[in-house]
PDB file of N, CA and C in Angstrom:
ATOM      1  N   MET J  30     112.553  90.755 106.835  1.00  0.00           N
ATOM      2  CA  MET J  30     111.335  91.238 107.501  1.00  0.00           C
ATOM      3  C   MET J  30     110.110  90.634 106.811  1.00  0.00           C
ATOM      4  N   THR J  31     109.186  90.115 107.600  1.00  0.00           N
ATOM      5  CA  THR J  31     107.991  89.511 107.022  1.00  0.00           C
ATOM      6  C   THR J  31     106.941  90.567 106.725  1.00  0.00           C
ATOM      7  N   ALA J  32     105.938  90.192 105.952  1.00  0.00           N
ATOM      8  CA  ALA J  32     104.880  91.140 105.600  1.00  0.00           C
ATOM      9  C   ALA J  32     104.126  91.581 106.848  1.00  0.00           C
ATOM     10  N   THR J  33     103.942  90.653 107.772  1.00  0.00           N
ATOM     11  CA  THR J  33     103.210  90.979 109.006  1.00  0.00           C
ATOM     12  C   THR J  33     103.964  92.037 109.804  1.00  0.00           C
ATOM     13  N   GLU J  34     105.282  91.884 109.893  1.00  0.00           N
ATOM     14  CA  GLU J  34     106.097  92.859 110.629  1.00  0.00           C
ATOM     15  C   GLU J  34     105.983  94.235 109.970  1.00  0.00           C
ATOM     16  N   GLY J  35     105.996  94.254 108.663  1.00  0.00           N
ATOM     17  CA  GLY J  35     105.894  95.520 107.943  1.00  0.00           C
ATOM     18  C   GLY J  35     104.569  96.192 108.208  1.00  0.00           C
ATOM     19  N   LYS J  36     103.498  95.388 108.185  1.00  0.00           N
ATOM     20  CA  LYS J  36     102.154  95.930 108.457  1.00  0.00           C
ATOM     21  C   LYS J  36     102.078  96.474 109.870  1.00  0.00           C
ATOM     22  N   SER J  37     102.583  95.681 110.808  1.00  0.00           N
ATOM     23  CA  SER J  37     102.522  96.064 112.224  1.00  0.00           C
ATOM     24  C   SER J  37     103.300  97.344 112.454  1.00  0.00           C
ATOM     25  N   ARG J  38     104.449  97.476 111.808  1.00  0.00           N
ATOM     26  CA  ARG J  38     105.265  98.669 111.990  1.00  0.00           C
ATOM     27  C   ARG J  38     104.536  99.890 111.421  1.00  0.00           C
ATOM     28  N   THR J  39     103.917  99.728 110.277  1.00  0.00           N
ATOM     29  CA  THR J  39     103.183 100.849 109.676  1.00  0.00           C
ATOM     30  C   THR J  39     102.039 101.271 110.581  1.00  0.00           C
ATOM     31  N   ALA J  40     101.358 100.292 111.170  1.00  0.00           N
ATOM     32  CA  ALA J  40     100.235 100.588 112.062  1.00  0.00           C
ATOM     33  C   ALA J  40     100.729 101.361 113.278  1.00  0.00           C
ATOM     34  N   SER J  41     101.876 100.952 113.808  1.00  0.00           N
ATOM     35  CA  SER J  41     102.441 101.647 114.981  1.00  0.00           C
ATOM     36  C   SER J  41     102.776 103.081 114.621  1.00  0.00           C
ATOM     37  N   GLU J  42     103.348 103.271 113.438  1.00  0.00           N
ATOM     38  CA  GLU J  42     103.718 104.628 113.024  1.00  0.00           C
ATOM     39  C   GLU J  42     102.469 105.480 112.838  1.00  0.00           C
ATOM     40  N   MET J  43     101.407 104.883 112.305  1.00  0.00           N
ATOM     41  CA  MET J  43     100.165 105.619 112.113  1.00  0.00           C
ATOM     42  C   MET J  43      99.555 105.980 113.464  1.00  0.00           C
ATOM     43  N   LEU J  44      99.624 105.032 114.396  1.00  0.00           N
ATOM     44  CA  LEU J  44      99.101 105.282 115.742  1.00  0.00           C
ATOM     45  C   LEU J  44      99.883 106.407 116.405  1.00  0.00           C
ATOM     46  N   ALA J  45     101.203 106.380 116.252  1.00  0.00           N
ATOM     47  CA  ALA J  45     102.052 107.416 116.854  1.00  0.00           C
ATOM     48  C   ALA J  45     101.705 108.774 116.247  1.00  0.00           C
ATOM     49  N   ALA J  46     101.498 108.811 114.950  1.00  0.00           N
ATOM     50  CA  ALA J  46     101.149 110.064 114.279  1.00  0.00           C
ATOM     51  C   ALA J  46      99.786 110.546 114.750  1.00  0.00           C
ATOM     52  N   TYR J  47      98.860 109.596 114.960  1.00  0.00           N
ATOM     53  CA  TYR J  47      97.519 109.955 115.420  1.00  0.00           C
ATOM     54  C   TYR J  47      97.580 110.534 116.827  1.00  0.00           C
ATOM     55  N   ASP J  48      98.386 109.895 117.698  1.00  0.00           N
ATOM     56  CA  ASP J  48      98.554 110.386 119.073  1.00  0.00           C
ATOM     57  C   ASP J  48      99.116 111.806 119.054  1.00  0.00           C
ATOM     58  N   TRP J  49     100.123 112.010 118.215  1.00  0.00           N
ATOM     59  CA  TRP J  49     100.761 113.332 118.110  1.00  0.00           C
ATOM     60  C   TRP J  49      99.742 114.363 117.648  1.00  0.00           C
ATOM     61  N   LEU J  50      98.963 113.981 116.643  1.00  0.00           N
ATOM     62  CA  LEU J  50      97.952 114.882 116.100  1.00  0.00           C
ATOM     63  C   LEU J  50      96.900 115.199 117.160  1.00  0.00           C
ATOM     64  N   ALA J  51      96.438 114.177 117.877  1.00  0.00           N
ATOM     65  CA  ALA J  51      95.422 114.364 118.913  1.00  0.00           C
ATOM     66  C   ALA J  51      95.936 115.313 119.992  1.00  0.00           C
ATOM     67  N   LEU J  52      97.198 115.153 120.354  1.00  0.00           N
ATOM     68  CA  LEU J  52      97.794 116.020 121.375  1.00  0.00           C
ATOM     69  C   LEU J  52      97.761 117.470 120.922  1.00  0.00           C
ATOM     70  N   HIS J  53      98.120 117.706 119.668  1.00  0.00           N
ATOM     71  CA  HIS J  53      98.155 119.070 119.159  1.00  0.00           C
ATOM     72  C   HIS J  53      96.756 119.665 119.048  1.00  0.00           C
ATOM     73  N   VAL J  54      95.796 118.843 118.625  1.00  0.00           N
ATOM     74  CA  VAL J  54      94.413 119.322 118.506  1.00  0.00           C
ATOM     75  C   VAL J  54      93.903 119.704 119.886  1.00  0.00           C
ATOM     76  N   GLN J  55      94.194 118.860 120.870  1.00  0.00           N
ATOM     77  CA  GLN J  55      93.784 119.121 122.246  1.00  0.00           C
ATOM     78  C   GLN J  55      94.389 120.440 122.724  1.00  0.00           C
ATOM     79  N   HIS J  56      95.664 120.607 122.453  1.00  0.00           N
ATOM     80  CA  HIS J  56      96.391 121.807 122.881  1.00  0.00           C
ATOM     81  C   HIS J  56      95.754 123.063 122.265  1.00  0.00           C
ATOM     82  N   VAL J  57      95.425 122.990 120.988  1.00  0.00           N
ATOM     83  CA  VAL J  57      94.824 124.137 120.299  1.00  0.00           C
ATOM     84  C   VAL J  57      93.438 124.421 120.864  1.00  0.00           C
ATOM     85  N   CYS J  58      92.676 123.370 121.156  1.00  0.00           N
ATOM     86  CA  CYS J  58      91.318 123.543 121.679  1.00  0.00           C
ATOM     87  C   CYS J  58      91.323 124.153 123.072  1.00  0.00           C
ATOM     88  N   GLN J  59      92.381 123.913 123.829  1.00  0.00           N
ATOM     89  CA  GLN J  59      92.450 124.428 125.190  1.00  0.00           C
ATOM     90  C   GLN J  59      92.677 125.941 125.212  1.00  0.00           C
ATOM     91  N   HIS J  60      93.195 126.482 124.117  1.00  0.00           N
ATOM     92  CA  HIS J  60      93.522 127.905 124.132  1.00  0.00           C
ATOM     93  C   HIS J  60      92.368 128.798 123.743  1.00  0.00           C
TER      94      HIS J  60
END
């Protein structure tokens, strides 16, 4: 695995975590 692939994968995981977090924040705000 190249360094670029590792960086890209970490970024994707961070984005996925951010999306998950945003969804939960939205859900809490709606209540």
